[in-house]
PDB file of C-alpha atoms in Angstrom:
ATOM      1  CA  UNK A   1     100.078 -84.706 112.077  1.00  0.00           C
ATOM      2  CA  UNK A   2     101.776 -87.351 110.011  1.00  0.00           C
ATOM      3  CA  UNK A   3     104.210 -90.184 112.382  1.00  0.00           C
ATOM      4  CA  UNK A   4     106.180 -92.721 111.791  1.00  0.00           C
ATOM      5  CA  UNK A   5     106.623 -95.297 114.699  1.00  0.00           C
ATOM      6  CA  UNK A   6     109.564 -97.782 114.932  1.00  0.00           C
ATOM      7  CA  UNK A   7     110.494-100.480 116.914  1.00  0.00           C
ATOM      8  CA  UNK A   8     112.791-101.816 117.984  1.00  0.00           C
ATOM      9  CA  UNK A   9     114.952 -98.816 118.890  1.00  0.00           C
ATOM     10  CA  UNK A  10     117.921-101.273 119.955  1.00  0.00           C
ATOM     11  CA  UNK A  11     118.178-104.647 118.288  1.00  0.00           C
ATOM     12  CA  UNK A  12     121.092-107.122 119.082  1.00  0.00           C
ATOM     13  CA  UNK A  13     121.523-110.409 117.087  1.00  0.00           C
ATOM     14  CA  UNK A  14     123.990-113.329 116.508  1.00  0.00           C
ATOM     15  CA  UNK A  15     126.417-113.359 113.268  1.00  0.00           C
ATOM     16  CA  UNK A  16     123.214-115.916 110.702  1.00  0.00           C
ATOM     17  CA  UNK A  17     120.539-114.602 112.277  1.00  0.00           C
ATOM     18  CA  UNK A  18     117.867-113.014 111.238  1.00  0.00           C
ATOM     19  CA  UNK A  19     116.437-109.281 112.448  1.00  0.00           C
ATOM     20  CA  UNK A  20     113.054-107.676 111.668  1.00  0.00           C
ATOM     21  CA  UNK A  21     112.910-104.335 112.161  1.00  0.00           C
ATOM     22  CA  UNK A  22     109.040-102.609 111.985  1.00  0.00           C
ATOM     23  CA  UNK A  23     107.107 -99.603 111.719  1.00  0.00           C
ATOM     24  CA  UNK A  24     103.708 -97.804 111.540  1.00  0.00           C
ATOM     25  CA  UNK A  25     102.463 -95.137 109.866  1.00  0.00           C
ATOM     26  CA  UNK A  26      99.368 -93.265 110.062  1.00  0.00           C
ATOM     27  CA  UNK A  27      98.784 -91.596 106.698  1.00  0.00           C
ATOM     28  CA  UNK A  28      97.147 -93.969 104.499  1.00  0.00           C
ATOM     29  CA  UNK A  29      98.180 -91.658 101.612  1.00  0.00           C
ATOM     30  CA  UNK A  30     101.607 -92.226 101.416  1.00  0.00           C
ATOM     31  CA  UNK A  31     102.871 -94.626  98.717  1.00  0.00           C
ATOM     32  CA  UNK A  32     106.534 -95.142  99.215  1.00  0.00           C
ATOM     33  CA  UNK A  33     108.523 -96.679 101.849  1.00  0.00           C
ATOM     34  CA  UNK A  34     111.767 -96.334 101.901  1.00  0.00           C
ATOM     35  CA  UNK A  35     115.051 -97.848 104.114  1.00  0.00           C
ATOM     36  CA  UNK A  36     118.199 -96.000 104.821  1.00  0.00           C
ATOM     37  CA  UNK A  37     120.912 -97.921 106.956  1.00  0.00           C
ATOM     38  CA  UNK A  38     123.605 -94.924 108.624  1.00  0.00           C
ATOM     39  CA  UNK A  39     126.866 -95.870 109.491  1.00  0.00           C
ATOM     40  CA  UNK A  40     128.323 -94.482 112.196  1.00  0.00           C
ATOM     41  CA  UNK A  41     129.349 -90.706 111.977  1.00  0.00           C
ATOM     42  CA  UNK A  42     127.990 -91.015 108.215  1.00  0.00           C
ATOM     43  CA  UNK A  43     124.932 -89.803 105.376  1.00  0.00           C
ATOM     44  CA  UNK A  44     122.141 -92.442 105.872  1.00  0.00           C
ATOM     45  CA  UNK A  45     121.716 -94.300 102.510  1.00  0.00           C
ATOM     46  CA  UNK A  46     119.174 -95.817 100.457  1.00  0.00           C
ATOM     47  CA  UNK A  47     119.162 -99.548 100.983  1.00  0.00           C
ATOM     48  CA  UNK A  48     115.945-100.580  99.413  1.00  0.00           C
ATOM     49  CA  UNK A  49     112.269 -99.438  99.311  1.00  0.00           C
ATOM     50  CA  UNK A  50     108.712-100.137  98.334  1.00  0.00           C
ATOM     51  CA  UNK A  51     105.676 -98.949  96.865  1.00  0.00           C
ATOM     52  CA  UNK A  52     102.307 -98.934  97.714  1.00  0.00           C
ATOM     53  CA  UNK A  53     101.328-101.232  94.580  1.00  0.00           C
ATOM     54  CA  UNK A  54     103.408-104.261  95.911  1.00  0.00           C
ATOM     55  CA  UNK A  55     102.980-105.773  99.197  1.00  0.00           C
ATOM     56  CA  UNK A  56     106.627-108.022  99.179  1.00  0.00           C
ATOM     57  CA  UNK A  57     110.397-106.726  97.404  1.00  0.00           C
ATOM     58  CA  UNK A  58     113.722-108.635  98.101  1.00  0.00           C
ATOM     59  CA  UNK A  59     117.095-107.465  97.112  1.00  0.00           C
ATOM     60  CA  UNK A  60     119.542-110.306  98.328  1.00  0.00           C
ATOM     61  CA  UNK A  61     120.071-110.676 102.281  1.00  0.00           C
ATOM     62  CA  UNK A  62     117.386-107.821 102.455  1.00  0.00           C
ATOM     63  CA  UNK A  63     113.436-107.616 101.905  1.00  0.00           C
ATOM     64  CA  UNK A  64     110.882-105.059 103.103  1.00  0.00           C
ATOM     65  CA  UNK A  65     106.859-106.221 103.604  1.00  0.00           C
ATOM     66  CA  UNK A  66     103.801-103.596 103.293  1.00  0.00           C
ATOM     67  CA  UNK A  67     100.226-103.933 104.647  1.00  0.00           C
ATOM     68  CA  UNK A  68      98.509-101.251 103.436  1.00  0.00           C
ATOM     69  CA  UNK A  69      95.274-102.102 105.767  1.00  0.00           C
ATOM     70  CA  UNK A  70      97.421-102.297 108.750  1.00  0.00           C
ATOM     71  CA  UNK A  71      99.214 -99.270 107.883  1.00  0.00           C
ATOM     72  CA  UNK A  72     102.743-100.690 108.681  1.00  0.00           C
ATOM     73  CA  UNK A  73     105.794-102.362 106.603  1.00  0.00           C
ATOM     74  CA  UNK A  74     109.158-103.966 108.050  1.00  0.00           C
ATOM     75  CA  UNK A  75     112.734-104.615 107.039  1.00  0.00           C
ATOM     76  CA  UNK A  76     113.960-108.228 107.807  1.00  0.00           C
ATOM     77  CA  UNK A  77     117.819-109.143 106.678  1.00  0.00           C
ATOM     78  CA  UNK A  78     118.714-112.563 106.493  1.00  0.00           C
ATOM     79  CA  UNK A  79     122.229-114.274 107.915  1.00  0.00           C
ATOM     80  CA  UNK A  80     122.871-111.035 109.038  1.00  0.00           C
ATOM     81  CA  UNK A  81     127.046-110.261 109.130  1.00  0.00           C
ATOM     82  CA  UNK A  82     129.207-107.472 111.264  1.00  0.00           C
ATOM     83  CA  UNK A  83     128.810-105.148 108.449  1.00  0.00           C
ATOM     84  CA  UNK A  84     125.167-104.560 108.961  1.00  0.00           C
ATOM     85  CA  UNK A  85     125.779-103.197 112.208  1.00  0.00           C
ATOM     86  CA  UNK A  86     124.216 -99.543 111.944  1.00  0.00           C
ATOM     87  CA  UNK A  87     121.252 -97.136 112.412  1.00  0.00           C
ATOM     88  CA  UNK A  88     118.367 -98.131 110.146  1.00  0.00           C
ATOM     89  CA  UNK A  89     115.635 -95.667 109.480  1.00  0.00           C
ATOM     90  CA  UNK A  90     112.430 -96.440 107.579  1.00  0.00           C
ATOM     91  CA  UNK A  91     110.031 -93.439 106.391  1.00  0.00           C
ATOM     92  CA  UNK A  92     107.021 -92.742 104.837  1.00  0.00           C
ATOM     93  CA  UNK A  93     106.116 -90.274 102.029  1.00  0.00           C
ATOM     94  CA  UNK A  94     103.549 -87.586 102.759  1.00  0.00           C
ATOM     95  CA  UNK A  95     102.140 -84.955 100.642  1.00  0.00           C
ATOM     96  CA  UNK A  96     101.420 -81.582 101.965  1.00  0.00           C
ATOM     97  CA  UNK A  97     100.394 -78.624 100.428  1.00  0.00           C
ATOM     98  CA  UNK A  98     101.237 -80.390  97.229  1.00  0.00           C
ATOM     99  CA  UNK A  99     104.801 -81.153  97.535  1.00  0.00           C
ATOM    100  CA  UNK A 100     106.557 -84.559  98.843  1.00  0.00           C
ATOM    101  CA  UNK A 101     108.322 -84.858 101.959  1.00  0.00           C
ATOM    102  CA  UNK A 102     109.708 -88.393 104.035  1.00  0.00           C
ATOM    103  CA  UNK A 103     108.696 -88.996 107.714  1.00  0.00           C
ATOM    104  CA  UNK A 104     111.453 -91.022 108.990  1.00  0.00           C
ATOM    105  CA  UNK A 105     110.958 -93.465 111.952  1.00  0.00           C
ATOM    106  CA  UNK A 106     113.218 -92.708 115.268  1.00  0.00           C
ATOM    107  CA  UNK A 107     115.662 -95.409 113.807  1.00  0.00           C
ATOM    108  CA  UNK A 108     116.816 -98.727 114.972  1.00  0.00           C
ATOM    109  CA  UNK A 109     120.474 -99.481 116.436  1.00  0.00           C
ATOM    110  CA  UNK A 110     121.644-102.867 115.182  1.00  0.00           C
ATOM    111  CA  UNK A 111     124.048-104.969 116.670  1.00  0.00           C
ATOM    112  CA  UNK A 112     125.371-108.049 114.802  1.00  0.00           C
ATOM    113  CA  UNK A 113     127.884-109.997 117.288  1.00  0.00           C
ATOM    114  CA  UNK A 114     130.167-112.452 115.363  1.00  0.00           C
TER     115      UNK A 114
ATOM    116  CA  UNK B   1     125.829 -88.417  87.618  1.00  0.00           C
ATOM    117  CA  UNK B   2     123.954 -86.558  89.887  1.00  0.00           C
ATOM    118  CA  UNK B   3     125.943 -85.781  93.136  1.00  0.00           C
ATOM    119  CA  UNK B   4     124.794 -83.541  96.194  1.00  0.00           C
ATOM    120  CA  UNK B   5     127.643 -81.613  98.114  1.00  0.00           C
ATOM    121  CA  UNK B   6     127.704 -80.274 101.726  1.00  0.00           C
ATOM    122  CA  UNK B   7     129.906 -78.474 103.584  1.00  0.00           C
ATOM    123  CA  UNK B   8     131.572 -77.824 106.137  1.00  0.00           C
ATOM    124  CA  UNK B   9     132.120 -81.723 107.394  1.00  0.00           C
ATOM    125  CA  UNK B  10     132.638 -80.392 110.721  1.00  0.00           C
ATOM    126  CA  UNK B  11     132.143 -76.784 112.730  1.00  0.00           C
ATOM    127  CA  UNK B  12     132.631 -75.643 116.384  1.00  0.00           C
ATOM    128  CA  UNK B  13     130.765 -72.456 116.800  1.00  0.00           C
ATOM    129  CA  UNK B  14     130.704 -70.291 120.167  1.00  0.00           C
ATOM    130  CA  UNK B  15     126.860 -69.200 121.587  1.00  0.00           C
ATOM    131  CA  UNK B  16     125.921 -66.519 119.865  1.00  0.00           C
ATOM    132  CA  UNK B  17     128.091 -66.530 116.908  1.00  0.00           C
ATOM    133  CA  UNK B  18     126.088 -66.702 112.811  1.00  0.00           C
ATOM    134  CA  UNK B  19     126.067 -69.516 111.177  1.00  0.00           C
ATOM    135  CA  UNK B  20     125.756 -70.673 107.350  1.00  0.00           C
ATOM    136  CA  UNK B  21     125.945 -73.914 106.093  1.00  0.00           C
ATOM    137  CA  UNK B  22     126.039 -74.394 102.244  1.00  0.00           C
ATOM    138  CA  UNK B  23     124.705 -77.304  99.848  1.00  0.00           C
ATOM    139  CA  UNK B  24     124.601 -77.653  96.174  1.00  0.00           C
ATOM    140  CA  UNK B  25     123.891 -80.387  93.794  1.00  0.00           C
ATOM    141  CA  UNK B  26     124.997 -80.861  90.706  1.00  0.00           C
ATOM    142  CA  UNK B  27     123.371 -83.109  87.378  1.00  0.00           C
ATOM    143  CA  UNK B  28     120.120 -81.829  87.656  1.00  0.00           C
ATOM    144  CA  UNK B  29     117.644 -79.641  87.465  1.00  0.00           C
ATOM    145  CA  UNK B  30     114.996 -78.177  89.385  1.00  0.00           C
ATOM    146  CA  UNK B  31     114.959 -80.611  92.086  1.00  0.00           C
ATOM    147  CA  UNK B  32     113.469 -80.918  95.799  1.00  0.00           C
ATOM    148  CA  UNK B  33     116.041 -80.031  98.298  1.00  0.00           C
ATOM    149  CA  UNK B  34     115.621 -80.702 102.439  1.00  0.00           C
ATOM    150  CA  UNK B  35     117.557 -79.538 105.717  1.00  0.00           C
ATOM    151  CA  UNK B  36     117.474 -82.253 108.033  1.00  0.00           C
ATOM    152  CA  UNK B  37     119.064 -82.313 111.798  1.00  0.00           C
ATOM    153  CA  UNK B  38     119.740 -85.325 113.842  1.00  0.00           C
ATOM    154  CA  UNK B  39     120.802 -84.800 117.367  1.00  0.00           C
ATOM    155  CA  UNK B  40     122.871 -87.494 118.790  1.00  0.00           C
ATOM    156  CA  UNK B  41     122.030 -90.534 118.694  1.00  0.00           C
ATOM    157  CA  UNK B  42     118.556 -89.243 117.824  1.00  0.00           C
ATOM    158  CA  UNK B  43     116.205 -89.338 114.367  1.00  0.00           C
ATOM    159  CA  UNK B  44     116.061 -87.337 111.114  1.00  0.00           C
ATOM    160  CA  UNK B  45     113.867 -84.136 111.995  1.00  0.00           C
ATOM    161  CA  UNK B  46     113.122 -82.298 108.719  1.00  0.00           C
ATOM    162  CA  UNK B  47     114.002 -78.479 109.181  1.00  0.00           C
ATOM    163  CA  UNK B  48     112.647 -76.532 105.909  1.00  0.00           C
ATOM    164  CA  UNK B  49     112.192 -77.586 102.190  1.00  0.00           C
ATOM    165  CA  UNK B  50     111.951 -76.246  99.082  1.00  0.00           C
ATOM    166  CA  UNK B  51     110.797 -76.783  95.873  1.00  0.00           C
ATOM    167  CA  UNK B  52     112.220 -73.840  93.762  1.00  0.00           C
ATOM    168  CA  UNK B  53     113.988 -70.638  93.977  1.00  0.00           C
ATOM    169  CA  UNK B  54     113.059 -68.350  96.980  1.00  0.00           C
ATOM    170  CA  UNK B  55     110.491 -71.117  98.245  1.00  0.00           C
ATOM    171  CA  UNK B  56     111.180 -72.192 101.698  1.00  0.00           C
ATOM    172  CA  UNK B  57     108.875 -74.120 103.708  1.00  0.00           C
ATOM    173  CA  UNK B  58     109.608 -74.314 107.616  1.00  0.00           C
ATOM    174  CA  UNK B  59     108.418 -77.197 109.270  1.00  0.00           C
ATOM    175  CA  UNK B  60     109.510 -76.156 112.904  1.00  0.00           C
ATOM    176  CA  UNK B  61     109.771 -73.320 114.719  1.00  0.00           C
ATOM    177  CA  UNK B  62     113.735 -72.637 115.710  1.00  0.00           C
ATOM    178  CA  UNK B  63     116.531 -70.460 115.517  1.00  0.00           C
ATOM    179  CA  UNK B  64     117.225 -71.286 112.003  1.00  0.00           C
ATOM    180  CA  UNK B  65     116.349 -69.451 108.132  1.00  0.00           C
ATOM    181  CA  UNK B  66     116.898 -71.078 104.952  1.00  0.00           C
ATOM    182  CA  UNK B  67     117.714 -69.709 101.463  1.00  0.00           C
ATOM    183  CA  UNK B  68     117.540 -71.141  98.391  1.00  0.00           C
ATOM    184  CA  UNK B  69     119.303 -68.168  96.068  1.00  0.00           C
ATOM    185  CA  UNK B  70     119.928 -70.144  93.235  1.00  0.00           C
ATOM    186  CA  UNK B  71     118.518 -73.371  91.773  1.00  0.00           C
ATOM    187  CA  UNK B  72     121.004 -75.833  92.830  1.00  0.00           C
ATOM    188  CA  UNK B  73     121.727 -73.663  96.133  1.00  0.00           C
ATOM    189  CA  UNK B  74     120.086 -74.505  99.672  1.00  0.00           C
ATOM    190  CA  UNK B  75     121.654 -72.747 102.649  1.00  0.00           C
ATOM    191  CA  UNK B  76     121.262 -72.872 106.325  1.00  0.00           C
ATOM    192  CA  UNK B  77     121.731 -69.842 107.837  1.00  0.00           C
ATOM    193  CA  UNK B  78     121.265 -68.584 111.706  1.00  0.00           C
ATOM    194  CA  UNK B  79     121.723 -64.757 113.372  1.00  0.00           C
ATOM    195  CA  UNK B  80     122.683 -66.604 116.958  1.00  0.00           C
ATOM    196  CA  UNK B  81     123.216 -69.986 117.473  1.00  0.00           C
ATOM    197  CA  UNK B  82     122.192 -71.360 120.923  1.00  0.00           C
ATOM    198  CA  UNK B  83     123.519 -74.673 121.992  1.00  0.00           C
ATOM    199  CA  UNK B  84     120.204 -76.744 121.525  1.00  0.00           C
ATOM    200  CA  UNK B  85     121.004 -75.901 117.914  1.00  0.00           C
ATOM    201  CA  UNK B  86     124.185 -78.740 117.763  1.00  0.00           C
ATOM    202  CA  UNK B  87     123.761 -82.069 116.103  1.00  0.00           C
ATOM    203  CA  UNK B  88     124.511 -83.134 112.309  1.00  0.00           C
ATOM    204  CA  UNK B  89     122.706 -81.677 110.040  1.00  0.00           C
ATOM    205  CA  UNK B  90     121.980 -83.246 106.228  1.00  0.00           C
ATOM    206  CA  UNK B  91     121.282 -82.078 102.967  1.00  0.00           C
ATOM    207  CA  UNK B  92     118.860 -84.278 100.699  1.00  0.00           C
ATOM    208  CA  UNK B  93     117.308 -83.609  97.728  1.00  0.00           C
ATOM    209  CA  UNK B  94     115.056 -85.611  94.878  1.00  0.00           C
ATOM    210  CA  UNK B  95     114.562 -85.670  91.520  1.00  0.00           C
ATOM    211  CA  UNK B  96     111.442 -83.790  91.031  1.00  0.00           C
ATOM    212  CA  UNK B  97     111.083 -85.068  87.485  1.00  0.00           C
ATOM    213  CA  UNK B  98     111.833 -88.563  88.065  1.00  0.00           C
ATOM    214  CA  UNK B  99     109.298 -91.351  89.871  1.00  0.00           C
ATOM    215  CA  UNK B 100     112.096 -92.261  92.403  1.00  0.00           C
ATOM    216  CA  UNK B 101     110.985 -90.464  95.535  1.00  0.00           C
ATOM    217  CA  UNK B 102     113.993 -91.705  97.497  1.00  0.00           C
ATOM    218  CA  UNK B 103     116.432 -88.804  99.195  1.00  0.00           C
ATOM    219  CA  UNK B 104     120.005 -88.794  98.445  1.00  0.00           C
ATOM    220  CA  UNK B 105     121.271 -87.105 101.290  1.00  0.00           C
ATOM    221  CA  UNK B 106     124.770 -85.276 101.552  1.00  0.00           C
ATOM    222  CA  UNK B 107     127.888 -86.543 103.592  1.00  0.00           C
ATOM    223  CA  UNK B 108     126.461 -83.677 106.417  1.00  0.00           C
ATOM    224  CA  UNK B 109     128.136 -80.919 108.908  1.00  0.00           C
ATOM    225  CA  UNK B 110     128.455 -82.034 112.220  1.00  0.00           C
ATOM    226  CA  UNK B 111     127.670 -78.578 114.066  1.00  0.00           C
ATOM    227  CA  UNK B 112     129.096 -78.273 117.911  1.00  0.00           C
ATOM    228  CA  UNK B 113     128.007 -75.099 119.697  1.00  0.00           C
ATOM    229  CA  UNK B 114     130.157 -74.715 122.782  1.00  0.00           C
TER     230      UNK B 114
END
């Protein structure tokens, strides 16, 4: 069936740097690619996302990459600070019996030390 | 606005004992709407979805119905509740009408079977 890989599960980084999270999919119909970051005890939440049309978005500190061919897209977050310490999740839409559903990754745990 | 509620935030339920957890969302119409658990420290596993009234699609085999008795209405309901059936669970739903496919999710019941 439809899977969403993602690595790393545990990522720990320095207050400026930079962390790349990245995962694989293996439907090549899904089109959108969505990023939810999860606080701790809270709702994940939409934190940016891409479609199948555009290989590259950037939102600020934050930009996600697509290869369709290679079936896989990644978050990276630049000068990362304390407050992006949290659970990110990418998915992956699939289409089954004609209705849409997300495939969400296992999640990454990131770490920003100041 | 469009806002999704969920309750309760939190629930300790004996072995054994029924369960029903409640979501509704409010500002639209018609829309997608998910049950989602996530163990601790684990990923989102999708539960059942529906895309209209009485329409319930189970994507795993478990302990747990859903209902959806009313447009704006998805439930979580379960007879018995065994202890493998703990963990937050998350309400999400999308705008079928819209091109966004992104979930809003609600703020979740964190379910404890002791």
């Amino acid at each position: 069936g439809e899977n969403v890989e993602q690595h790393p599960s545990t990522l720990s980084v320095q207050e400026g740097d930079s962390a790349v999270i990245k995962c694989t999919y293996s439907d090549s119909a899904s089109n959108y690619f969505p990023w939810y970051k999860q606080e701790l005890g809270k709702r994940p939440q939409l934190i940016i996302d891409i479609r199948s049309n555009v290989g590259e978005k950037k939102d600020q500190r934050i930009a996600v990459t697509l290869n369709k061919t290679a079936k896989h897209f990644s978050l990276h977050i630049t000068e990362t600070q304390p407050e992006d310490s949290a659970v990110y999740f990418c998915a992956a839409s699939h289409r089954s019996g004609g209705y849409n559903k997300l495939i969400f990754g296992a999640g990454t745990r990131l770490a920003v030390h100041p | 606005s469009q806002t999704i509620h969920q309750w309760p935030a939190t629930l300790v339920q004996p072995v054994g004992s029924p369960l029903s957890l409640e979501c509704t969302v409010e500002g639209t119409s018609n829309p997608n709407l998910y049950w989602y658990r996530q163990a601790a420290g684990r990923g989102l596993q999708l539960l059942f979805y529906s895309v209209g009234i009485g329409q319930i699609s189970s994507e795993v085999p478990q302990n747990l119905s859903a209902s959806r008795p009313q447009d704006r209405q998805f439930i979580l309901s379960s007879k018995k509740l065994l202890l493998s059936d703990s963990g937050f669970y998350l309400c999400a739903w999308i705008d079928r009408v819209g091109a966004n496919y992104g979930y809003t999710f609600g703020s979740g019941t964190r379910l404890t079977v002791v």
